CSV table of C-alpha atoms in Angstrom, one decimal:
chain,number,residue,atom,x,y,z
G,1,MET,CA,-8.6,-13.5,5.9
G,2,GLN,CA,-9.6,-15.1,9.2
G,3,HIS,CA,-12.2,-17.2,7.5
G,4,SER,CA,-9.5,-19.1,5.7
G,5,THR,CA,-7.6,-20.0,8.9
G,6,VAL,CA,-10.4,-22.3,10.2
G,7,ARG,CA,-10.6,-23.9,6.8
G,8,PHE,CA,-6.9,-24.4,6.6
G,9,MET,CA,-6.1,-26.0,9.9
G,10,GLY,CA,-9.4,-26.8,11.4
G,11,VAL,CA,-9.9,-27.9,15.0
G,12,SER,CA,-12.4,-30.0,17.0
G,13,GLY,CA,-14.0,-29.0,20.2
G,14,ALA,CA,-11.5,-31.1,22.1
G,15,LEU,CA,-8.6,-29.4,20.4
G,16,VAL,CA,-10.1,-25.9,21.2
G,17,LEU,CA,-10.1,-26.9,24.9
G,18,SER,CA,-6.5,-28.1,24.9
G,19,LEU,CA,-5.4,-24.9,23.2
G,20,ALA,CA,-7.3,-22.7,25.7
G,21,VAL,CA,-5.6,-24.6,28.6
G,22,SER,CA,-2.1,-24.2,27.1
G,23,GLY,CA,-2.7,-20.5,26.4
G,24,CYS,CA,-3.3,-19.6,30.0
G,25,SER,CA,-0.6,-21.7,31.6
G,26,ASP,CA,2.0,-19.8,33.7
G,27,SER,CA,4.4,-22.6,34.3
G,28,GLY,CA,7.8,-22.9,32.6
G,29,SER,CA,11.4,-22.1,33.0
G,30,ASP,CA,12.0,-19.1,30.7
G,31,SER,CA,11.5,-15.7,32.3
G,32,ALA,CA,13.1,-12.4,33.1
G,33,SER,CA,16.7,-12.7,34.4
G,34,SER,CA,18.0,-11.0,37.5
G,35,SER,CA,19.3,-8.2,35.3
G,36,GLY,CA,15.8,-7.5,34.0
G,37,LYS,CA,16.6,-8.9,30.6
G,38,ALA,CA,14.1,-11.3,29.2
G,39,SER,CA,15.6,-14.8,28.9
G,40,ILE,CA,14.2,-17.4,26.5
G,41,THR,CA,15.4,-20.7,25.2
G,42,PHE,CA,15.0,-22.0,21.7
G,43,TRP,CA,15.3,-25.6,20.6
G,44,GLY,CA,15.9,-26.4,16.9
G,45,TRP,CA,18.1,-28.3,14.4
G,46,ALA,CA,18.4,-26.3,11.2
G,47,PRO,CA,21.9,-25.3,10.1
G,48,GLY,CA,22.4,-21.6,10.7
G,49,TYR,CA,20.0,-21.3,13.6
G,50,GLU,CA,22.8,-20.9,16.2
G,51,ASP,CA,24.4,-18.1,14.2
G,52,ALA,CA,21.0,-16.4,13.9
G,53,VAL,CA,20.6,-16.5,17.7
G,54,ASP,CA,24.0,-15.0,18.1
G,55,ALA,CA,23.1,-12.2,15.7
G,56,PHE,CA,19.8,-11.5,17.5
G,57,ASN,CA,21.5,-11.3,20.9
G,58,ARG,CA,24.1,-8.8,19.5
G,59,THR,CA,21.3,-6.5,18.3
G,60,HIS,CA,18.6,-6.9,21.0
G,61,PRO,CA,20.1,-6.0,24.4
G,62,ASP,CA,16.8,-6.5,26.3
G,63,ILE,CA,16.3,-10.1,25.3
G,64,LYS,CA,18.7,-13.0,25.8
G,65,VAL,CA,18.0,-16.1,23.6
G,66,SER,CA,19.8,-19.3,24.4
G,67,TYR,CA,19.9,-21.9,21.6
G,68,GLN,CA,20.0,-25.6,22.1
G,69,SER,CA,20.4,-28.0,19.2
G,70,VAL,CA,18.2,-31.1,19.3
G,71,GLN,CA,17.6,-34.0,16.9
G,72,PRO,CA,15.4,-33.2,13.9
G,73,GLY,CA,11.7,-33.5,14.9
G,74,ALA,CA,10.9,-36.9,13.4
G,75,LYS,CA,14.2,-38.3,14.8
G,76,GLY,CA,13.4,-37.5,18.4
G,77,GLY,CA,13.2,-33.8,18.6
G,78,TYR,CA,9.5,-33.6,18.8
G,79,GLU,CA,9.3,-36.3,21.5
G,80,LYS,CA,11.8,-34.4,23.6
G,81,MET,CA,9.8,-31.2,23.2
G,82,LEU,CA,6.5,-32.8,24.2
G,83,ASN,CA,8.1,-34.6,27.2
G,84,ALA,CA,9.5,-31.2,28.3
G,85,VAL,CA,6.1,-29.6,28.1
G,86,GLN,CA,4.6,-32.4,30.1
G,87,ALA,CA,7.4,-32.1,32.7
G,88,GLY,CA,6.9,-28.3,33.0
G,89,ASN,CA,10.4,-27.4,31.9
G,90,ALA,CA,10.0,-26.8,28.1
G,91,PRO,CA,11.8,-24.0,26.3
G,92,CYS,CA,9.8,-21.0,25.2
G,93,LEU,CA,10.5,-21.7,21.5
G,94,ALA,CA,10.9,-24.7,19.3
G,95,GLN,CA,11.3,-25.5,15.6
G,96,VAL,CA,8.2,-27.3,14.6
G,97,GLY,CA,7.1,-28.3,11.1
G,98,TYR,CA,3.8,-27.1,9.8
G,99,GLU,CA,2.5,-30.6,9.5
G,100,THR,CA,3.2,-31.3,13.2
G,101,LEU,CA,1.7,-28.2,14.7
G,102,PRO,CA,-1.8,-29.6,14.9
G,103,SER,CA,-0.4,-32.6,16.8
G,104,PHE,CA,1.2,-30.4,19.3
G,105,ALA,CA,-2.0,-28.5,19.6
G,106,ALA,CA,-4.0,-31.7,20.2
G,107,GLN,CA,-1.7,-32.4,23.1
G,108,GLY,CA,-2.0,-29.0,24.6
G,109,ALA,CA,1.6,-28.1,24.0
G,110,LEU,CA,1.3,-24.6,22.4
G,111,ALA,CA,1.0,-21.1,23.9
G,112,ASP,CA,-1.3,-18.5,22.4
G,113,VAL,CA,0.6,-15.5,21.0
G,114,THR,CA,-2.3,-13.9,19.0
G,115,ASP,CA,-2.1,-10.6,20.8
G,116,HIS,CA,1.6,-10.2,20.0
G,117,ALA,CA,1.3,-11.5,16.4
G,118,ALA,CA,-1.8,-9.8,15.1
G,119,ASP,CA,0.0,-6.9,13.4
G,120,ASP,CA,2.5,-9.1,11.6
G,121,GLN,CA,0.0,-11.3,9.6
G,122,ASP,CA,0.6,-9.4,6.3
G,123,ASP,CA,4.3,-10.0,6.5
G,124,TYR,CA,3.8,-13.6,5.5
G,125,GLN,CA,2.5,-15.6,2.5
G,126,GLU,CA,-1.1,-16.6,3.1
G,127,ALA,CA,-0.5,-20.4,3.2
G,128,ALA,CA,2.4,-20.0,5.7
G,129,TRP,CA,0.3,-17.7,8.0
G,130,ASN,CA,-2.6,-20.1,7.9
G,131,SER,CA,-0.3,-23.0,8.8
G,132,VAL,CA,0.5,-21.4,12.2
G,133,THR,CA,-3.1,-20.4,13.0
G,134,LEU,CA,-5.6,-22.7,14.8
G,135,ALA,CA,-9.2,-21.7,15.5
G,136,ASP,CA,-8.3,-18.1,14.7
G,137,ARG,CA,-5.5,-18.1,17.3
G,138,VAL,CA,-1.7,-17.9,16.5
G,139,TYR,CA,0.8,-20.2,18.0
G,140,ALA,CA,4.0,-19.9,16.0
G,141,ALA,CA,5.8,-17.7,13.5
G,142,PRO,CA,6.4,-19.0,9.9
G,143,VAL,CA,10.0,-19.4,8.9
G,144,ASP,CA,10.2,-21.2,5.5
G,145,THR,CA,8.0,-22.9,2.9
G,146,GLY,CA,8.4,-25.7,0.4
G,147,PRO,CA,6.9,-24.7,-2.9
G,148,MET,CA,7.4,-27.6,-5.4
G,149,ALA,CA,8.9,-27.8,-8.9
G,150,LEU,CA,10.4,-30.4,-11.2
G,151,PHE,CA,14.1,-31.1,-10.8
G,152,TYR,CA,15.2,-32.9,-14.0
G,153,ASN,CA,18.4,-34.3,-15.4
G,154,LYS,CA,18.9,-32.0,-18.4
G,155,LYS,CA,21.7,-34.1,-19.8
G,156,VAL,CA,19.4,-37.1,-20.0
G,157,PHE,CA,16.5,-35.1,-21.3
G,158,ASP,CA,18.6,-33.4,-24.0
G,159,SER,CA,20.1,-36.8,-25.1
G,160,LEU,CA,16.6,-38.0,-25.8
G,161,ASP,CA,15.4,-34.7,-27.3
G,162,LEU,CA,13.0,-34.3,-24.5
G,163,LYS,CA,11.7,-31.0,-23.2
G,164,PRO,CA,10.7,-30.4,-19.5
G,165,PRO,CA,7.1,-31.8,-19.3
G,166,THR,CA,4.4,-29.1,-18.8
G,167,THR,CA,1.7,-31.7,-18.0
G,168,TRP,CA,1.5,-35.0,-16.2
G,169,ALA,CA,0.6,-36.6,-19.5
G,170,GLU,CA,3.8,-35.3,-21.0
G,171,TYR,CA,5.7,-36.5,-17.9
G,172,GLU,CA,4.4,-40.1,-18.5
G,173,THR,CA,5.5,-39.9,-22.1
G,174,ALA,CA,8.9,-38.8,-21.1
G,175,ALA,CA,9.0,-41.6,-18.5
G,176,GLU,CA,8.4,-44.2,-21.2
G,177,LYS,CA,11.1,-42.8,-23.5
G,178,ILE,CA,13.6,-42.6,-20.6
G,179,HIS,CA,13.1,-46.2,-19.7
G,180,GLU,CA,13.1,-47.4,-23.3
G,181,SER,CA,16.5,-45.7,-23.8
G,182,ASP,CA,18.0,-47.9,-21.0
G,183,PRO,CA,16.3,-50.4,-18.8
G,184,LYS,CA,18.3,-49.1,-15.8
G,185,ARG,CA,16.9,-45.6,-16.3
G,186,TYR,CA,13.7,-44.5,-14.5
G,187,VAL,CA,11.8,-41.2,-14.5
G,188,SER,CA,11.6,-41.1,-10.7
G,189,ALA,CA,11.9,-42.9,-7.4
G,190,PRO,CA,9.0,-43.5,-4.9
G,191,TYR,CA,7.5,-40.8,-2.7
G,192,LEU,CA,6.4,-41.2,0.9
G,193,ASP,CA,4.7,-39.2,3.6
G,194,TYR,CA,5.1,-35.4,3.1
G,195,ASP,CA,6.7,-35.7,-0.3
G,196,TYR,CA,3.7,-37.7,-1.5
G,197,ALA,CA,1.3,-35.3,0.3
G,198,GLY,CA,2.7,-32.5,-2.0
G,199,LEU,CA,1.5,-34.4,-5.1
G,200,ALA,CA,-2.0,-34.6,-3.7
G,201,TRP,CA,-1.8,-31.0,-2.5
G,202,GLN,CA,-1.1,-29.7,-6.0
G,203,THR,CA,-4.2,-31.2,-7.6
G,204,GLY,CA,-6.6,-29.8,-5.0
G,205,ALA,CA,-7.1,-33.0,-3.1
G,206,SER,CA,-7.3,-32.8,0.7
G,207,TRP,CA,-6.5,-35.2,3.5
G,208,PHE,CA,-8.2,-33.4,6.4
G,209,GLY,CA,-10.8,-30.6,6.8
G,210,THR,CA,-13.4,-29.5,9.3
G,211,GLN,CA,-17.2,-29.1,9.4
G,212,GLY,CA,-18.3,-27.1,12.3
G,213,ASP,CA,-16.2,-28.2,15.2
G,214,ALA,CA,-15.6,-31.7,13.8
G,215,TRP,CA,-12.8,-33.1,11.7
G,216,GLN,CA,-13.2,-34.6,8.2
G,217,VAL,CA,-10.8,-37.2,6.9
G,218,THR,CA,-10.8,-37.4,3.1
G,219,MET,CA,-7.7,-39.3,2.1
G,220,ASP,CA,-9.7,-41.8,0.1
G,221,SER,CA,-11.6,-39.1,-1.9
G,222,GLU,CA,-11.9,-39.1,-5.7
G,223,ALA,CA,-9.4,-36.3,-6.0
G,224,ASN,CA,-6.9,-38.4,-4.1
G,225,LYS,CA,-7.7,-41.4,-6.2
G,226,LYS,CA,-6.9,-39.4,-9.3
G,227,VAL,CA,-3.4,-38.8,-8.1
G,228,ALA,CA,-2.9,-42.3,-6.8
G,229,ASP,CA,-4.1,-43.9,-10.0
G,230,TYR,CA,-1.7,-41.8,-12.0
G,231,TRP,CA,1.4,-42.8,-10.1
G,232,GLN,CA,0.1,-46.4,-9.8
G,233,GLY,CA,0.0,-46.4,-13.6
G,234,LEU,CA,3.7,-45.5,-13.7
G,235,VAL,CA,4.5,-48.3,-11.2
G,236,ASP,CA,2.5,-50.8,-13.2
G,237,LYS,CA,4.5,-49.9,-16.4
G,238,GLY,CA,7.8,-50.4,-14.5
G,239,LEU,CA,8.7,-46.7,-14.9
G,240,ILE,CA,9.5,-46.1,-11.2
G,241,SER,CA,12.9,-47.0,-9.6
G,242,ASP,CA,12.9,-49.1,-6.5
G,243,ALA,CA,15.6,-46.9,-4.9
G,244,PRO,CA,14.1,-45.3,-1.8
G,245,MET,CA,14.4,-41.6,-1.5
G,246,TYR,CA,17.4,-40.4,0.6
G,247,ASP,CA,18.9,-43.9,0.3
G,248,GLN,CA,22.4,-44.1,-1.1
G,249,ALA,CA,21.0,-45.9,-4.1
G,250,TRP,CA,18.8,-42.9,-4.8
G,251,TYR,CA,21.8,-40.5,-4.6
G,252,THR,CA,23.7,-42.8,-7.0
G,253,GLY,CA,20.9,-42.8,-9.4
G,254,LEU,CA,20.6,-39.0,-9.4
G,255,GLY,CA,24.3,-38.7,-9.9
G,256,ASN,CA,24.6,-41.1,-12.9
G,257,GLY,CA,21.3,-40.3,-14.6
G,258,ASP,CA,19.5,-43.5,-13.8
G,259,ILE,CA,16.9,-41.5,-11.9
G,260,ALA,CA,16.0,-38.6,-14.2
G,261,THR,CA,13.6,-36.4,-12.1
G,262,VAL,CA,12.7,-35.4,-8.6
G,263,VAL,CA,9.3,-33.9,-8.0
G,264,GLY,CA,10.1,-31.9,-4.9
G,265,ALA,CA,10.2,-28.8,-2.8
G,266,VAL,CA,12.8,-26.0,-3.1
G,267,TRP,CA,14.9,-27.5,-0.3
G,268,GLN,CA,15.5,-30.6,-2.4
G,269,ALA,CA,18.1,-28.5,-4.2
G,270,GLY,CA,20.4,-28.7,-1.3
G,271,VAL,CA,19.7,-32.4,-0.8
G,272,ILE,CA,20.5,-33.2,-4.4
G,273,LYS,CA,23.6,-31.1,-4.5
G,274,GLY,CA,24.9,-32.6,-1.3
G,275,GLY,CA,24.2,-36.2,-2.0
G,276,ALA,CA,24.7,-36.5,-5.8
G,277,LYS,CA,27.8,-34.4,-6.4
G,278,SER,CA,28.7,-36.3,-9.6
G,279,GLY,CA,25.5,-34.9,-11.2
G,280,SER,CA,26.9,-31.3,-11.0
G,281,GLY,CA,26.1,-29.3,-14.1
G,282,GLN,CA,23.6,-31.9,-15.4
G,283,TRP,CA,20.5,-30.9,-13.5
G,284,ALA,CA,17.9,-28.1,-14.0
G,285,VAL,CA,14.6,-27.0,-12.5
G,286,ALA,CA,11.3,-26.4,-14.3
G,287,PRO,CA,7.8,-25.6,-13.1
G,288,LEU,CA,5.7,-28.4,-11.8
G,289,PRO,CA,3.8,-30.3,-14.5
G,290,GLN,CA,0.1,-29.6,-14.5
G,291,TRP,CA,-3.0,-31.9,-14.8
G,292,SER,CA,-4.4,-29.7,-17.5
G,293,LYS,CA,-2.4,-27.6,-19.9
G,294,GLY,CA,-2.4,-23.9,-18.8
G,295,ASP,CA,-3.1,-24.6,-15.1
G,296,LYS,CA,-0.9,-23.1,-12.5
G,297,GLN,CA,-1.4,-25.2,-9.4
G,298,VAL,CA,1.5,-25.9,-7.0
G,299,GLY,CA,1.8,-28.2,-4.0
G,300,ASN,CA,4.0,-27.7,-0.9
G,301,ALA,CA,6.3,-30.1,0.8
G,302,GLY,CA,7.8,-29.2,4.1
G,303,GLY,CA,8.4,-25.9,5.8
G,304,SER,CA,8.7,-25.1,9.5
G,305,SER,CA,7.8,-22.6,12.1
G,306,THR,CA,9.1,-21.2,15.4
G,307,ALA,CA,6.5,-22.4,17.8
G,308,VAL,CA,5.8,-20.9,21.2
G,309,LEU,CA,5.4,-23.8,23.7
G,310,LYS,CA,3.1,-24.1,26.7
G,311,GLY,CA,4.7,-22.7,29.8
G,312,CYS,CA,6.5,-19.8,28.2
G,313,GLU,CA,6.3,-16.9,30.7
G,314,ASN,CA,7.4,-14.2,28.3
G,315,THR,CA,5.5,-14.7,25.1
G,316,GLY,CA,6.1,-11.2,24.0
G,317,ALA,CA,9.9,-11.7,23.9
G,318,ALA,CA,9.3,-15.1,22.3
G,319,TRP,CA,7.3,-13.6,19.5
G,320,GLU,CA,9.8,-10.8,19.0
G,321,PHE,CA,12.5,-13.3,18.3
G,322,ALA,CA,10.3,-15.7,16.3
G,323,HIS,CA,9.1,-12.9,14.0
G,324,TRP,CA,12.6,-11.6,13.6
G,325,LEU,CA,14.1,-15.0,12.7
G,326,GLY,CA,11.7,-15.3,9.8
G,327,THR,CA,11.8,-11.7,8.5
G,328,ASP,CA,15.3,-10.3,9.1
G,329,ARG,CA,17.0,-9.9,5.7
G,330,GLU,CA,20.6,-10.5,6.7
G,331,THR,CA,19.8,-13.4,9.0
G,332,PHE,CA,17.6,-15.2,6.5
G,333,GLY,CA,20.2,-14.7,3.8
G,334,GLY,CA,22.5,-16.8,5.9
G,335,LEU,CA,19.8,-19.4,6.3
G,336,VAL,CA,19.4,-19.7,2.6
G,337,ASP,CA,23.2,-20.2,2.2
G,338,LYS,CA,23.5,-22.7,5.1
G,339,ALA,CA,20.2,-24.6,5.1
G,340,ALA,CA,18.6,-23.8,1.7
G,341,LEU,CA,15.6,-22.4,3.5
G,342,TYR,CA,13.0,-20.6,1.3
G,343,PRO,CA,11.4,-17.7,3.1
G,344,ALA,CA,7.8,-17.5,4.2
G,345,ALA,CA,8.0,-13.7,4.5
G,346,LYS,CA,6.9,-11.9,1.4
G,347,SER,CA,9.5,-9.2,1.8
G,348,LEU,CA,12.4,-11.7,1.5
G,349,LEU,CA,11.5,-13.2,-1.8
G,350,ASP,CA,14.0,-10.8,-3.5
G,351,LEU,CA,17.0,-11.7,-1.3
G,352,PRO,CA,20.3,-11.6,-3.2
G,353,GLN,CA,20.9,-15.2,-2.2
G,354,LEU,CA,17.8,-16.2,-4.2
G,355,GLU,CA,19.1,-14.4,-7.3
G,356,SER,CA,22.4,-16.1,-7.8
G,357,ALA,CA,23.2,-18.6,-10.6
G,358,ASP,CA,23.9,-22.1,-9.4
G,359,PRO,CA,26.7,-24.0,-11.1
G,360,TYR,CA,25.3,-27.4,-10.0
G,361,PHE,CA,22.2,-26.5,-12.0
G,362,GLY,CA,24.1,-25.4,-15.1
G,363,GLY,CA,24.2,-21.8,-14.0
G,364,GLN,CA,20.4,-21.6,-13.8
G,365,LYS,CA,18.9,-19.1,-11.3
G,366,ILE,CA,16.7,-21.8,-9.9
G,367,TYR,CA,15.0,-19.8,-7.2
G,368,GLY,CA,13.2,-17.8,-9.8
G,369,VAL,CA,11.1,-20.9,-10.6
G,370,PHE,CA,10.3,-21.3,-6.9
G,371,ALA,CA,9.5,-17.6,-6.5
G,372,GLU,CA,6.8,-18.0,-9.1
G,373,ALA,CA,5.6,-21.2,-7.6
G,374,SER,CA,5.3,-19.9,-4.0
G,375,GLY,CA,2.5,-17.6,-4.9
G,376,ARG,CA,0.5,-20.4,-6.4
G,377,VAL,CA,0.5,-22.8,-3.5
G,378,ASN,CA,-3.1,-23.6,-2.5
G,379,ALA,CA,-3.6,-22.1,1.0
G,380,SER,CA,-6.5,-24.4,1.9
G,381,TRP,CA,-4.5,-27.5,2.6
G,382,THR,CA,-5.2,-28.9,6.1
G,383,TRP,CA,-2.9,-31.1,8.3
G,384,GLY,CA,-4.5,-33.5,10.7
G,385,PRO,CA,-4.1,-33.8,14.5
G,386,LEU,CA,-2.2,-37.1,14.4
G,387,MET,CA,0.2,-36.8,11.5
G,388,THR,CA,2.9,-39.0,13.0
G,389,LYS,CA,0.6,-41.9,13.1
G,390,THR,CA,-1.1,-41.0,9.8
G,391,THR,CA,2.2,-40.9,7.9
G,392,ALA,CA,3.5,-44.1,9.6
G,393,ASP,CA,0.5,-46.0,8.5
G,394,LEU,CA,0.5,-44.4,5.1
G,395,ASN,CA,4.2,-45.1,4.5
G,396,ASP,CA,3.6,-48.8,5.4
G,397,GLY,CA,1.1,-49.1,2.6
G,398,LEU,CA,2.9,-46.8,0.1
G,399,GLY,CA,6.2,-48.7,0.5
G,400,LYS,CA,4.4,-51.9,-0.5
G,401,ALA,CA,2.5,-50.3,-3.3
G,402,TRP,CA,5.6,-48.7,-4.9
G,403,ALA,CA,7.1,-52.2,-4.8
G,404,GLY,CA,4.1,-53.7,-6.6
G,405,ASN,CA,2.4,-55.2,-3.6
G,406,GLY,CA,-1.0,-53.5,-3.3
G,407,THR,CA,-2.0,-50.1,-4.6
G,408,ILE,CA,-1.5,-46.5,-3.6
G,409,THR,CA,-5.3,-46.0,-3.4
G,410,ALA,CA,-5.5,-48.9,-0.9
G,411,ALA,CA,-2.7,-47.4,1.1
G,412,LEU,CA,-4.6,-44.2,1.4
G,413,GLY,CA,-7.7,-45.9,2.5
G,414,THR,CA,-6.0,-48.0,5.1
G,415,ALA,CA,-4.2,-44.9,6.5
G,416,GLN,CA,-7.6,-43.1,6.7
G,417,ASN,CA,-9.3,-45.9,8.5
G,418,LYS,CA,-6.5,-46.2,11.1
G,419,THR,CA,-6.4,-42.5,11.6
G,420,VAL,CA,-10.1,-42.2,12.1
G,421,SER,CA,-10.0,-45.1,14.6
G,422,GLU,CA,-7.2,-43.4,16.6
G,423,MET,CA,-9.0,-40.0,16.5
G,424,LYS,CA,-12.1,-41.6,17.9
G,425,LYS,CA,-10.1,-43.3,20.6
G,426,GLN,CA,-8.7,-40.0,21.6
G,427,GLY,CA,-12.1,-38.3,21.7
G,428,LEU,CA,-11.8,-36.1,18.7
G,429,GLN,CA,-15.0,-35.3,16.9
G,430,ILE,CA,-15.3,-36.7,13.3
G,431,THR,CA,-17.9,-36.1,10.7
G,432,GLU,CA,-18.4,-39.2,8.6
């Protein structure tokens, strides 16, 4: 399966060099304690992680893990981690999203744990394993994934005699009927950054790839234009709400039926339940609509890893904990309950917590939909080396396009041009 790792993450010659340097560093603050016990520090923010660390420490007397809660990555956690690496006092382990790992790699912030991890590859779903592998080397352990499905307001759909759409053409038809029934009702709200990426991911479009040791940037490809034109058509017909995702207006719309669907990852279940309590009992989950009837393609949005950072002196102990965190049944069951995480480990897809009926979703066993979806996620998606900048530039254009100022296609093209310019500035090789 090694051939797929290069295709999935890709890496330029400059990136290979930075990874090689980080893999041989012997600096850092985590090491063996005076008692001979390995001592490592873990930075993260997911609910339930602190309890998981406590459980590990109770059952692993030779390793002491200290947990420190930090701000979520995009809200300052990643900057804190990278600054610590540069200062030479980084923790051994950090929670890092799959989309951000290449950026950490490009800055030489990861430690190579391939020798420790090699025997554990088959424990994980292919797409998850590929997401922590760069240039055939492993730098993190997968934790969770974000297979996508369609969350829909069953009460609204039933009132209009609508069935869950199985194709995107049916989704558009449903969108028209929903809006016709009440001008305040919309099929969906706008999608940005990684939520939007999942829409492209499903259809087989790509944003990044590699050819030899050079990067390819393909955000303006025909496949991406197909996705963009579809959603642009819904915007042009006035079928998309102007409520931003995760804004209070969005939660209100989900609760009162004015926003009838969310195309999203498994973890959105917790977001919807927590923010739109008045919608309890009204929502359900269905497989993702397909571009052609009978297809079974699924995108992914989100998911994170336990990354081993540059300077970790005891990478063996770091990997032992990182692998345990993502594969221990009892521990991960708690993470499902507390953080709505969906496991990357194949052996955990039958956890009891994933079999229970959910009252919010009308008693539906929603994780069954995601269990089926998880095996259909395209494992060839590639994240680029500058995703923070790429998504910032993309969101600027997408925000305007969803509001009717410009187009989604133009937003992708602008984000590509700005990303390529910055990659060249940083000396990354790019094939035109």
